[in-house]
PDB file of C-alpha atoms in Angstrom:
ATOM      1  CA  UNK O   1       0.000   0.000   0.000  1.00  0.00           C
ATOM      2  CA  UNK O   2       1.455   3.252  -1.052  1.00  0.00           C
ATOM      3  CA  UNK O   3       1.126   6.193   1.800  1.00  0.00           C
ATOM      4  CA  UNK O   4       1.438   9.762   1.125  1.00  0.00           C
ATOM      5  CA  UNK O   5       1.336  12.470   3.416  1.00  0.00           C
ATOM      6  CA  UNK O   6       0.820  16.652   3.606  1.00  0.00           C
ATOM      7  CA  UNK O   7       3.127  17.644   6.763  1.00  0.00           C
ATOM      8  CA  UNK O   8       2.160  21.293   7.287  1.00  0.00           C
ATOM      9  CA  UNK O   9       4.441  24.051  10.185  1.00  0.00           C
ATOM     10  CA  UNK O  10       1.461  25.697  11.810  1.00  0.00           C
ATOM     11  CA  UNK O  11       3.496  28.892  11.566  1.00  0.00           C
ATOM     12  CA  UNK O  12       0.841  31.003   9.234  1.00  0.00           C
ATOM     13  CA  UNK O  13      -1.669  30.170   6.575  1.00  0.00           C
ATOM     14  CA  UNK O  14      -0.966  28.583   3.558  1.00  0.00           C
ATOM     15  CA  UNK O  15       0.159  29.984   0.659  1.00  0.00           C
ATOM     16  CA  UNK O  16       0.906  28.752  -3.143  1.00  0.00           C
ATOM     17  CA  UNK O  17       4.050  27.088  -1.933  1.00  0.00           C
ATOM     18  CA  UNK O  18       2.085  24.961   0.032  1.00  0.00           C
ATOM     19  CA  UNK O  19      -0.638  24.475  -2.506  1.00  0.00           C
ATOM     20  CA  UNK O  20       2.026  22.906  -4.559  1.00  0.00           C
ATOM     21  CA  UNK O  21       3.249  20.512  -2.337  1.00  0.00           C
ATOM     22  CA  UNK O  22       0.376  19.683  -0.985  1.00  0.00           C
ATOM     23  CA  UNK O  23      -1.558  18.641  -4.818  1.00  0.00           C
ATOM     24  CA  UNK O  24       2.138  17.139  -5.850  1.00  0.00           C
ATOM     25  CA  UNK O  25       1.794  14.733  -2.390  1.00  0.00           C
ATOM     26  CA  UNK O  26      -1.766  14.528  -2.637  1.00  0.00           C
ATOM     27  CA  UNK O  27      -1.715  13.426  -7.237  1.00  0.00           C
ATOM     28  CA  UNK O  28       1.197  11.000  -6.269  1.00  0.00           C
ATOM     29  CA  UNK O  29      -0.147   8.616  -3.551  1.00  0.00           C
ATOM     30  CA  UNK O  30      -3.990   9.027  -4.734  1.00  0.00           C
ATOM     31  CA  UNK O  31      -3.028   7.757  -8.466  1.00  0.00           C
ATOM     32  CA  UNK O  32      -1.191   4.810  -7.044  1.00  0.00           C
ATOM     33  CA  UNK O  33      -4.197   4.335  -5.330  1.00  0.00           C
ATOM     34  CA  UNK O  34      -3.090   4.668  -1.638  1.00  0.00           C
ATOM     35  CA  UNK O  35      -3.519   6.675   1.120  1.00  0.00           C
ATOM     36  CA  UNK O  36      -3.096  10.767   1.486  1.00  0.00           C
ATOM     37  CA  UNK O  37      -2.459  11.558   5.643  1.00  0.00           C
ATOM     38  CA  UNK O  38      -2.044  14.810   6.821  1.00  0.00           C
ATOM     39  CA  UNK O  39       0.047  15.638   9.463  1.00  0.00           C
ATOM     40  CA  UNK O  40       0.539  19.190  11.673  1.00  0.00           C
ATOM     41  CA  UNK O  41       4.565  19.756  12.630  1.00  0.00           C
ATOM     42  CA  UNK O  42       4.156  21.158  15.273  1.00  0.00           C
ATOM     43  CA  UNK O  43       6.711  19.995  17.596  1.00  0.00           C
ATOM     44  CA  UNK O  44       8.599  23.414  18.103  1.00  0.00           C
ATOM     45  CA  UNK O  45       6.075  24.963  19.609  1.00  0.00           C
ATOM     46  CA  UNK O  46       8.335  28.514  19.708  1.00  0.00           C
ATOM     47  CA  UNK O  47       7.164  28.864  16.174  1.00  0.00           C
ATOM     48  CA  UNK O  48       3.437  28.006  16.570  1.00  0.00           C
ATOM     49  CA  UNK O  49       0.894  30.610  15.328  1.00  0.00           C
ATOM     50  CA  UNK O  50      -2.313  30.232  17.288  1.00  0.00           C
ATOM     51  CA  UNK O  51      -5.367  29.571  15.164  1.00  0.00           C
ATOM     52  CA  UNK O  52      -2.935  28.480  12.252  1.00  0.00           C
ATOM     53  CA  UNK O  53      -3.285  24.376  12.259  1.00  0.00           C
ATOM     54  CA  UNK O  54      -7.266  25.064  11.714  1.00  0.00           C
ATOM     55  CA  UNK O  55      -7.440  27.281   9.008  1.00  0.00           C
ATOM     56  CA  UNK O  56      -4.798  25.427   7.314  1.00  0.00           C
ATOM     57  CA  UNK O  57      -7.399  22.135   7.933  1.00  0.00           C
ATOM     58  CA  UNK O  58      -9.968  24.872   6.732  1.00  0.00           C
ATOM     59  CA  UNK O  59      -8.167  25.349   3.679  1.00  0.00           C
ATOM     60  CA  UNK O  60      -7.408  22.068   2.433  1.00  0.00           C
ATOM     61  CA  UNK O  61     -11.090  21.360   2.882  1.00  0.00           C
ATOM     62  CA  UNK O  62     -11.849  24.349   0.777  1.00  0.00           C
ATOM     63  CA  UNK O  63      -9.673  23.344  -1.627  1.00  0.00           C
ATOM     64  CA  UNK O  64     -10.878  19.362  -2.472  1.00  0.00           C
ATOM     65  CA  UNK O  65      -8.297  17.644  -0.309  1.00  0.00           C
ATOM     66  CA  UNK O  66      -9.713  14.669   1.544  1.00  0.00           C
ATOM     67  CA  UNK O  67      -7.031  12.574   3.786  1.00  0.00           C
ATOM     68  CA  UNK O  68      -7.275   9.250   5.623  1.00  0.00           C
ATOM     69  CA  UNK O  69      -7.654   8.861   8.937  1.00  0.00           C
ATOM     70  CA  UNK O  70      -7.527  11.556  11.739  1.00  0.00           C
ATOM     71  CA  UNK O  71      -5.133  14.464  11.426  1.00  0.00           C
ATOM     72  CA  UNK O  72      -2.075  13.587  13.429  1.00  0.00           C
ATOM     73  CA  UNK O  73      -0.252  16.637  15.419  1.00  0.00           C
ATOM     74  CA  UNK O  74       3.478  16.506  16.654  1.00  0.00           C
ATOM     75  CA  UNK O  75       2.889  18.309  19.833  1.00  0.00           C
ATOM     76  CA  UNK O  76       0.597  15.548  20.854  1.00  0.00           C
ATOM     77  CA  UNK O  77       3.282  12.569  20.162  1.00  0.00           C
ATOM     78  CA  UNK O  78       6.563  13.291  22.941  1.00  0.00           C
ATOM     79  CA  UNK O  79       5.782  10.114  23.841  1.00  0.00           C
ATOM     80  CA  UNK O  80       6.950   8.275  20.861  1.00  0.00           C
ATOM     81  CA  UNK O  81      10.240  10.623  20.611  1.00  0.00           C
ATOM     82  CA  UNK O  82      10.895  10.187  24.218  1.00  0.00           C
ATOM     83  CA  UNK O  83      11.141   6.406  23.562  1.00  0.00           C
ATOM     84  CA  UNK O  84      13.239   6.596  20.720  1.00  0.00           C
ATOM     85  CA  UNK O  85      15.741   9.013  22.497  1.00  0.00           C
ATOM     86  CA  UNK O  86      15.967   6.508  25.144  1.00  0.00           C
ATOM     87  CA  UNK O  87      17.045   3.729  22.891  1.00  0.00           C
ATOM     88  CA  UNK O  88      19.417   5.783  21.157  1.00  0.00           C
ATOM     89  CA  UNK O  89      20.904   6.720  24.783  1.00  0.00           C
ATOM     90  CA  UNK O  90      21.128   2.862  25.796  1.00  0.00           C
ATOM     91  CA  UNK O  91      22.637   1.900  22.454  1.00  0.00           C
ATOM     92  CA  UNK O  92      25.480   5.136  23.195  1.00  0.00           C
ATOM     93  CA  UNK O  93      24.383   6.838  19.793  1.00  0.00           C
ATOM     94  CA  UNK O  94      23.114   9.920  21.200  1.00  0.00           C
ATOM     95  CA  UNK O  95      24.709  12.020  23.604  1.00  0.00           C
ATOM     96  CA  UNK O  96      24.191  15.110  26.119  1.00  0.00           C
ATOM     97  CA  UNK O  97      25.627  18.695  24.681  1.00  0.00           C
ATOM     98  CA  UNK O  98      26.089  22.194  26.483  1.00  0.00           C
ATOM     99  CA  UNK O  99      27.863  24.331  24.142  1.00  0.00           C
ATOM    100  CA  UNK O 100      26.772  27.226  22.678  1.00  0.00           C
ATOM    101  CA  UNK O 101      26.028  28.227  19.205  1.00  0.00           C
ATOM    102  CA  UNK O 102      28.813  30.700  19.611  1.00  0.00           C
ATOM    103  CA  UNK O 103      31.240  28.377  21.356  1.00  0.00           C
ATOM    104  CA  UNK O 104      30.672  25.605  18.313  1.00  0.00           C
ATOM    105  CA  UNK O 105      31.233  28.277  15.841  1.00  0.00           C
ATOM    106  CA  UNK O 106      34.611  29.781  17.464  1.00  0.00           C
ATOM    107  CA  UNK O 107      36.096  26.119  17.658  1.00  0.00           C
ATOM    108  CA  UNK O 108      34.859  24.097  15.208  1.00  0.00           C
ATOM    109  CA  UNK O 109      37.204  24.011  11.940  1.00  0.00           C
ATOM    110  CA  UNK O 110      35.524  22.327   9.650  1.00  0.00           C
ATOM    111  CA  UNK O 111      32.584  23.684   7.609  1.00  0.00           C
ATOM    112  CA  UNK O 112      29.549  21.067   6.677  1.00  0.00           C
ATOM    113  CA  UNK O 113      26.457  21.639   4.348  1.00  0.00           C
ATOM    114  CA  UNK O 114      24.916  24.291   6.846  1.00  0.00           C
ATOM    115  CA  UNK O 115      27.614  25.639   8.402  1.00  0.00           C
ATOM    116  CA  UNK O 116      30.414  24.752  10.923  1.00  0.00           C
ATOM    117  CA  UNK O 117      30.221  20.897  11.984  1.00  0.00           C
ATOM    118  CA  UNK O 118      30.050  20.308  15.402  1.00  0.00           C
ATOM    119  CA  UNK O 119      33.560  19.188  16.878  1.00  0.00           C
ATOM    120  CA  UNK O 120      32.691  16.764  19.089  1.00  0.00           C
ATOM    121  CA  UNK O 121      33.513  18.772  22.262  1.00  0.00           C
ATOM    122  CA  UNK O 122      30.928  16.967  25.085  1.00  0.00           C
ATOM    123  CA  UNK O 123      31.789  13.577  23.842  1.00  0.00           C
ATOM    124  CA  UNK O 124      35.369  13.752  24.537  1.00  0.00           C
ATOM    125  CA  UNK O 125      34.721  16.476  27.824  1.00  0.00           C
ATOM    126  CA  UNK O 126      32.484  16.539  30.876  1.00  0.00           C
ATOM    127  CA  UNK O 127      29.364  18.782  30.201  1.00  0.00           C
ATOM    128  CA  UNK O 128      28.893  21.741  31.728  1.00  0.00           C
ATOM    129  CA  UNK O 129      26.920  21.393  35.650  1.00  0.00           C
ATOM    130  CA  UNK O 130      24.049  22.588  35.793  1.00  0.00           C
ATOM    131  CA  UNK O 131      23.485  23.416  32.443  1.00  0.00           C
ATOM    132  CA  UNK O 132      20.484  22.397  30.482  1.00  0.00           C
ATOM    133  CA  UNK O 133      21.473  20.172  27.583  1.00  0.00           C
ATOM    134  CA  UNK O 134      20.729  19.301  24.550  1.00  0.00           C
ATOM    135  CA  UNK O 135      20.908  15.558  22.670  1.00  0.00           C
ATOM    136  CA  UNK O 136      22.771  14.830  19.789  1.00  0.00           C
ATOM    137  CA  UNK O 137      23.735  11.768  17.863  1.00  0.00           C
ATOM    138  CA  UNK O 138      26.672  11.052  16.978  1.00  0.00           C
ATOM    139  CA  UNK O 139      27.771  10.341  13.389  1.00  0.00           C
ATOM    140  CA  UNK O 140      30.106   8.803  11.418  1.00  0.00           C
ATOM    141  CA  UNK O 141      32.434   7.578   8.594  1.00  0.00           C
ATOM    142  CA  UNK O 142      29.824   6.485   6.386  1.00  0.00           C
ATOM    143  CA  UNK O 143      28.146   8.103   3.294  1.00  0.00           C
ATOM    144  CA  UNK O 144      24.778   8.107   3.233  1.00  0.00           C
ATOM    145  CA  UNK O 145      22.944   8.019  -0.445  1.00  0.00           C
ATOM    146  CA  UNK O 146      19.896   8.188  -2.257  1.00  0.00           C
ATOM    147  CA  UNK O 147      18.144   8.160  -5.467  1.00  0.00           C
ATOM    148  CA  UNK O 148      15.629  10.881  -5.494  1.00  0.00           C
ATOM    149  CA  UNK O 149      13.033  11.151  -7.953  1.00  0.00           C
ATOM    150  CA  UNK O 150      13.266  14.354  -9.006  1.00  0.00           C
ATOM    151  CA  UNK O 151      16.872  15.862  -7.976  1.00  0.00           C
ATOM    152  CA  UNK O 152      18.458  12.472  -8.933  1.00  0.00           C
ATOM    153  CA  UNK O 153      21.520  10.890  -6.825  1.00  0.00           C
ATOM    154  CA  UNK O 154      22.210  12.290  -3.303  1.00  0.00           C
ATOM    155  CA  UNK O 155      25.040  12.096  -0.976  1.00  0.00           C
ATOM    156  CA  UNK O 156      25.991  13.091   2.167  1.00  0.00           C
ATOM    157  CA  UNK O 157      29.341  12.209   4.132  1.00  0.00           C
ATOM    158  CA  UNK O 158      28.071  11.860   7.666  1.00  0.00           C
ATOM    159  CA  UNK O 159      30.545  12.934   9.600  1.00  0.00           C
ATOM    160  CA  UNK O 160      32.478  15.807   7.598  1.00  0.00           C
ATOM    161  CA  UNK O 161      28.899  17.101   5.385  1.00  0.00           C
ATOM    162  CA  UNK O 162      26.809  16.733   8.431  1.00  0.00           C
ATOM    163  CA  UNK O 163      28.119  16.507  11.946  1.00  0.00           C
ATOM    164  CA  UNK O 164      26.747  14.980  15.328  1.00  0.00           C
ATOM    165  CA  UNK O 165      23.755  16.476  14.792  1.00  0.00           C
ATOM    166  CA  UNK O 166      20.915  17.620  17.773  1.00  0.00           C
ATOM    167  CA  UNK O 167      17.619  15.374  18.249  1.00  0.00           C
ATOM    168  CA  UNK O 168      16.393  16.893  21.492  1.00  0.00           C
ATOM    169  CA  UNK O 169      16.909  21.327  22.151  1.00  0.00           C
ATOM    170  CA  UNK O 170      18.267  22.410  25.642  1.00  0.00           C
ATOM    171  CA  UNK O 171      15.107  24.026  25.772  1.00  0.00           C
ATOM    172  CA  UNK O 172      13.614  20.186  25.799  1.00  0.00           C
ATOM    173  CA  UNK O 173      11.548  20.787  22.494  1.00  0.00           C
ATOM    174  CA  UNK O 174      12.509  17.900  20.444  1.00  0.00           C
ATOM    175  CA  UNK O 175      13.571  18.221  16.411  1.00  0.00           C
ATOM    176  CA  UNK O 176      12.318  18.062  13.547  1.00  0.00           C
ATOM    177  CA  UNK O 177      14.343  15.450  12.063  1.00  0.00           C
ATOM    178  CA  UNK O 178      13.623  12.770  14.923  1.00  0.00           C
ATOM    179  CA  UNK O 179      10.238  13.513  14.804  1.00  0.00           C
ATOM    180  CA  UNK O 180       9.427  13.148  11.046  1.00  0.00           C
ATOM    181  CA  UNK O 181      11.303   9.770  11.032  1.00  0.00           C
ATOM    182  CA  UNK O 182       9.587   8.469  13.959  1.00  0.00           C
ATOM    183  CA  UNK O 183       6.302   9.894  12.489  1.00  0.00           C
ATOM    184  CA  UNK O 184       6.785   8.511   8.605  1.00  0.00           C
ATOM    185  CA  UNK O 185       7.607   5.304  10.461  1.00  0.00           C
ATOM    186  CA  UNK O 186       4.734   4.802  12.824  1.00  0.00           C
ATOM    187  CA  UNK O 187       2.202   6.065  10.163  1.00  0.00           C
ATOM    188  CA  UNK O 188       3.530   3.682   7.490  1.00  0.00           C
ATOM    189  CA  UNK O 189       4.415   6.610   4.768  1.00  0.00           C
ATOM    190  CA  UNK O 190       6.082   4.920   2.196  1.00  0.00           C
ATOM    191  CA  UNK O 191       6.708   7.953  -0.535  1.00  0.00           C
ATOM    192  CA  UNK O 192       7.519  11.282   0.923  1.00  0.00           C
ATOM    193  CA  UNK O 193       6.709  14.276  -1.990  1.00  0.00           C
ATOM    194  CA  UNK O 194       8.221  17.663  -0.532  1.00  0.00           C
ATOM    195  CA  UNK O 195      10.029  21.093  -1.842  1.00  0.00           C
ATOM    196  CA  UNK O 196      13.280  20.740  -2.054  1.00  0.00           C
ATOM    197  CA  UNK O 197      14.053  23.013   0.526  1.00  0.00           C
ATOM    198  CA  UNK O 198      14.009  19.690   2.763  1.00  0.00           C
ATOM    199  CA  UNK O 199      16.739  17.686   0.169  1.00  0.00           C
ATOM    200  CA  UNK O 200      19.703  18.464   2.735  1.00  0.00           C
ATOM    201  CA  UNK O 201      17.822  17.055   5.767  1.00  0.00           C
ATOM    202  CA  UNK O 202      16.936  13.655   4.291  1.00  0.00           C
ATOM    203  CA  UNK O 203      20.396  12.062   4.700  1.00  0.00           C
ATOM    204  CA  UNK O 204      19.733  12.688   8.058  1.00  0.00           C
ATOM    205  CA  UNK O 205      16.386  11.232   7.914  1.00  0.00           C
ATOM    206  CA  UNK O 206      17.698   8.182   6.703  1.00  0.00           C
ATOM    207  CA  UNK O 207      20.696   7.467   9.063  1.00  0.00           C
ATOM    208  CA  UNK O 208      18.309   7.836  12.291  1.00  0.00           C
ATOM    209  CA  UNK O 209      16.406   5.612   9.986  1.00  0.00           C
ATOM    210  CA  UNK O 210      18.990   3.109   9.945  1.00  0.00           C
ATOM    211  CA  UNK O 211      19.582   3.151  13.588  1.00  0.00           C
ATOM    212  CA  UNK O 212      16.346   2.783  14.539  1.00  0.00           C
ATOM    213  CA  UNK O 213      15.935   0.124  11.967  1.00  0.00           C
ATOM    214  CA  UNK O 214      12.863   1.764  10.295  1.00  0.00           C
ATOM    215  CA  UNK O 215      12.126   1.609   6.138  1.00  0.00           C
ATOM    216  CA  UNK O 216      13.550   4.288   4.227  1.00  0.00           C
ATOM    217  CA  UNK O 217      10.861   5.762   2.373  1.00  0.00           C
ATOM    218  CA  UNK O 218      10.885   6.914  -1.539  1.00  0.00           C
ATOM    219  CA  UNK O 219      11.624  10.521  -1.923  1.00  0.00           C
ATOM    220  CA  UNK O 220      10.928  12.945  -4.521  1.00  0.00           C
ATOM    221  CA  UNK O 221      12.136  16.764  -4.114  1.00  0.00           C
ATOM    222  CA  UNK O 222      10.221  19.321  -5.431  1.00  0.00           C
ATOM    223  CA  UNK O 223      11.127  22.577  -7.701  1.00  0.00           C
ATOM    224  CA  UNK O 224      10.446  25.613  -4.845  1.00  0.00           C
ATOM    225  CA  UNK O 225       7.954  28.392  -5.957  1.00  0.00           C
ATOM    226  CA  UNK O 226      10.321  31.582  -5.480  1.00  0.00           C
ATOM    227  CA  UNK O 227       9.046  35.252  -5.436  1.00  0.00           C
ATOM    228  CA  UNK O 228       9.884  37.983  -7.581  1.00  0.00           C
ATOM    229  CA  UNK O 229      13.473  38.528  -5.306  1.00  0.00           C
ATOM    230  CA  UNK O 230      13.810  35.072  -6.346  1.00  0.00           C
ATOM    231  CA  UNK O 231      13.506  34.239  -2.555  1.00  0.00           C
ATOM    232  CA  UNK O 232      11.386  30.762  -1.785  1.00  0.00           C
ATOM    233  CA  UNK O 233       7.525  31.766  -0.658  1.00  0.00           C
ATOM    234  CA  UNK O 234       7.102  31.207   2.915  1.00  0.00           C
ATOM    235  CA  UNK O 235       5.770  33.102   6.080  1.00  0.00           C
ATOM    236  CA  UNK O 236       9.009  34.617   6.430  1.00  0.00           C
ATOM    237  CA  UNK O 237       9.403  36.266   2.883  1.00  0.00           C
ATOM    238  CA  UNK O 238       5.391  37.364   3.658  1.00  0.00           C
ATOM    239  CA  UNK O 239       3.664  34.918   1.254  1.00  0.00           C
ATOM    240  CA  UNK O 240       0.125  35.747   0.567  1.00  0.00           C
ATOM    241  CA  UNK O 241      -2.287  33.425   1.867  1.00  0.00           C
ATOM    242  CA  UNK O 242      -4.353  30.699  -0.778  1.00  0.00           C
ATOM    243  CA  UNK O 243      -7.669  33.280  -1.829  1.00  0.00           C
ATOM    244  CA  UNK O 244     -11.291  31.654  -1.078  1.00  0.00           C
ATOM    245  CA  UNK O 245     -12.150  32.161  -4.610  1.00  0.00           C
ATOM    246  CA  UNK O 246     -10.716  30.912  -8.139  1.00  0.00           C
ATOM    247  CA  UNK O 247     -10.457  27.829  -6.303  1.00  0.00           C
ATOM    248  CA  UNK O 248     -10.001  25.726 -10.402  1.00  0.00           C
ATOM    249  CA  UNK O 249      -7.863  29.070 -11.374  1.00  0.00           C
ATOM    250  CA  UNK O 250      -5.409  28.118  -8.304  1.00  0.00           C
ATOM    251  CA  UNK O 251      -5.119  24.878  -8.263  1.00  0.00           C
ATOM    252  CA  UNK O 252      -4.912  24.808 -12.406  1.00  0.00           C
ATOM    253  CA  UNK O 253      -1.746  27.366 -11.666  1.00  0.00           C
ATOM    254  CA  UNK O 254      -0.026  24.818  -9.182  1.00  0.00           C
ATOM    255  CA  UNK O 255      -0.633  21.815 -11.863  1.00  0.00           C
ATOM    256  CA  UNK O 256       0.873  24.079 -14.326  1.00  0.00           C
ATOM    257  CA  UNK O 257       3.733  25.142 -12.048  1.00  0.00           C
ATOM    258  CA  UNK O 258       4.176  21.224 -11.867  1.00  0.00           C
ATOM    259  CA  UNK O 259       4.729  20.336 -15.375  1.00  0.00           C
ATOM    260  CA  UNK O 260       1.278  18.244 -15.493  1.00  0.00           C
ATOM    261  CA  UNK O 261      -0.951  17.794 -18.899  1.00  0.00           C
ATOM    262  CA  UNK O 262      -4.167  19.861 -18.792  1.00  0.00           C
ATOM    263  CA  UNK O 263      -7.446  19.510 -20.669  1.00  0.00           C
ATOM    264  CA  UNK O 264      -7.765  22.855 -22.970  1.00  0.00           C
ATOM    265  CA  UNK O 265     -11.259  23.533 -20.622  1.00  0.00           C
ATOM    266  CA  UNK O 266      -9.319  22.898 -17.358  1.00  0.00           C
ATOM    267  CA  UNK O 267     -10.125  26.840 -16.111  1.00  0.00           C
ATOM    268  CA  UNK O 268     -13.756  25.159 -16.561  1.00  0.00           C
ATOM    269  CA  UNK O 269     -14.238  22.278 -14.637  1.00  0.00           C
ATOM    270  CA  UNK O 270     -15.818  21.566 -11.192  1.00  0.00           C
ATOM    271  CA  UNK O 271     -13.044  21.352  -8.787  1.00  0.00           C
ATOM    272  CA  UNK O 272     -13.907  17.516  -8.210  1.00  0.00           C
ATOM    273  CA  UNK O 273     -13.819  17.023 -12.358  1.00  0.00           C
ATOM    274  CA  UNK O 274     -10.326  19.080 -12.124  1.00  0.00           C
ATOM    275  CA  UNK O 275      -9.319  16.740  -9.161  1.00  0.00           C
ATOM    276  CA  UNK O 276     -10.795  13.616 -11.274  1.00  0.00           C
ATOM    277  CA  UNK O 277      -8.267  14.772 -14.298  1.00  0.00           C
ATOM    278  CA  UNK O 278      -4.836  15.576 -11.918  1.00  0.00           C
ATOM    279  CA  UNK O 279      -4.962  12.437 -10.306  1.00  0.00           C
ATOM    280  CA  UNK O 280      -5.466   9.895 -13.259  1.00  0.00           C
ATOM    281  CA  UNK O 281      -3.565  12.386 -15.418  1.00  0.00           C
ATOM    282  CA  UNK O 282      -0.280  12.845 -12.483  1.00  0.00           C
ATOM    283  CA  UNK O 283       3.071  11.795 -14.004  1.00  0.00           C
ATOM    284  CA  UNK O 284       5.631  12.942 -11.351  1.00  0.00           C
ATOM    285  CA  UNK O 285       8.554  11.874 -14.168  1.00  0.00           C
ATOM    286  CA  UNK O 286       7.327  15.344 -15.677  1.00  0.00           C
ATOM    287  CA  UNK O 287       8.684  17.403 -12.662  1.00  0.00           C
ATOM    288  CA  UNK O 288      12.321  18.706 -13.370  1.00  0.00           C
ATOM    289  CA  UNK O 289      14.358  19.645 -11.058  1.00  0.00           C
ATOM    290  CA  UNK O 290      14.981  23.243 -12.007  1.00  0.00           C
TER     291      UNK O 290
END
């Protein structure tokens, strides 16, 4: 059974961005004929918007989008993160940490895919008493690939691309990257359709994958929708929210965005007949990287 899922930040409503994702997820698993699940992320809390999770519900409903199954929301799952912390602890993979930003920056000498990798510093000294710490897990010599189906052949080098990477803040919120693996595992989700904002973090992904022992899913990157400063749309760069009307005229602009055949009358269709067409009609080979 193929599972797909729509894994939403509750930071603001959605915008075209999202809309993309969201149909490119939504095409892929329904015209293999599997599930759709939608997920909230919101596990860091600090970021949370109140009010955002339900209009975002609101305006998936508005737009055609039916998932299986309840909505699932990471602040309500600690639980499951706790547990898989734990085992990583008692199998010596993951590790306490009380340095600072500032204090990795100014002794770390070797830079990584986002900035200065992590030296190591509280696995070879005592922490800092009294300090509140955070969890990392330790990496290592291996290279960690995959085939995506968009971007094509990825690579990461654990330890010099990547670093002993956090799991759990000091300020106790846990991260994103142990909570999507734990969640894609536990849910089943067996093809993961994102913007490609996210390629860098699925190595990652995949080694706590590994540890754990959980399936790797298939991936497939998305193209980003950028603004006019060629900056990608996001709450940050102030992307409008999805309007309430030209509901076909929307979603008919995200299909185009993503490469997909449309019937000369598309702008004319019901939004279930337009639905009817992406879905049988969705060939994800069509989606270039660019």
């Amino acid at each position: 059974m193929v599972v797909g899922r729509f894994a939403p930040s509750p930071t603001g409503p959605l915008h075209f961005g999202s809309l993309v994702a969201a149909v490119a997820s939504y095409c892929d698993a329904k015209s293999r004929g599997g599930q759709w699940l939608l997920r909230i992320e919101d596990v860091d809390q600090t970021r949370h918007v109140a009010g955002a999770s339900e209009a975002i519900i609101h305006t998936l409903q508005y737009y055609g989008f039916v998932w299986d199954g309840e909505v699932v929301y990471q602040s309500q799952r600690s639980e499951y993160y706790q547990t898989a912390l734990q085992q990583l602890r008692q199998r010596g993979l993951a590790y306490p940490c009380t340095c600072s930003r500032k204090e990795i920056t100014d002794s770390s000498t070797l830079l990584g895919i986002e900035g200065a990798i992590y030296p190591g510093t509280c696995l070879q000294h005592p922490t800092k008493p009294g300090a509140a710490a955070a969890w990392r897990i330790q990496t290592d010599a291996q290279t960690i690939s995959f085939q995506d189906l968009i971007q094509g052949y990825q690579q990461h080098h654990m330890a010099s691309d990547i670093g002993d990477f956090v799991v759990k803040r000091a300020d106790g919120l846990f991260s994103y990257q142990l909570a999507v693996v734990i969640d894609d595992a536990l849910q089943g989700v067996t093809h993961v359709v994102r913007g490609a904002d996210l390629l860098n973090s699925t190595t990652r992904q995949i080694y706590l994958q590994q540890l754990l022992g959980y399936p790797t899913p298939i991936y497939a990157h998305l193209p980003l929708v950028l603004n006019a400063d060629g900056q990608k749309l996001s709450k940050q760069t102030l992307a409008t929210a999805l309007p309430e009307d030209n509901l076909v005229d929307t979603l008919v602009a995200a299909l185009t965005f993503l490469q997909q055949p449309l019937p000369e009358n598309a702008q004319s269709l019901s939004l279930a007949n337009l639905w009817q067409w992406a879905i049988t009609h969705w060939q994800l080979p069509k989606i270039t990287s660019a």
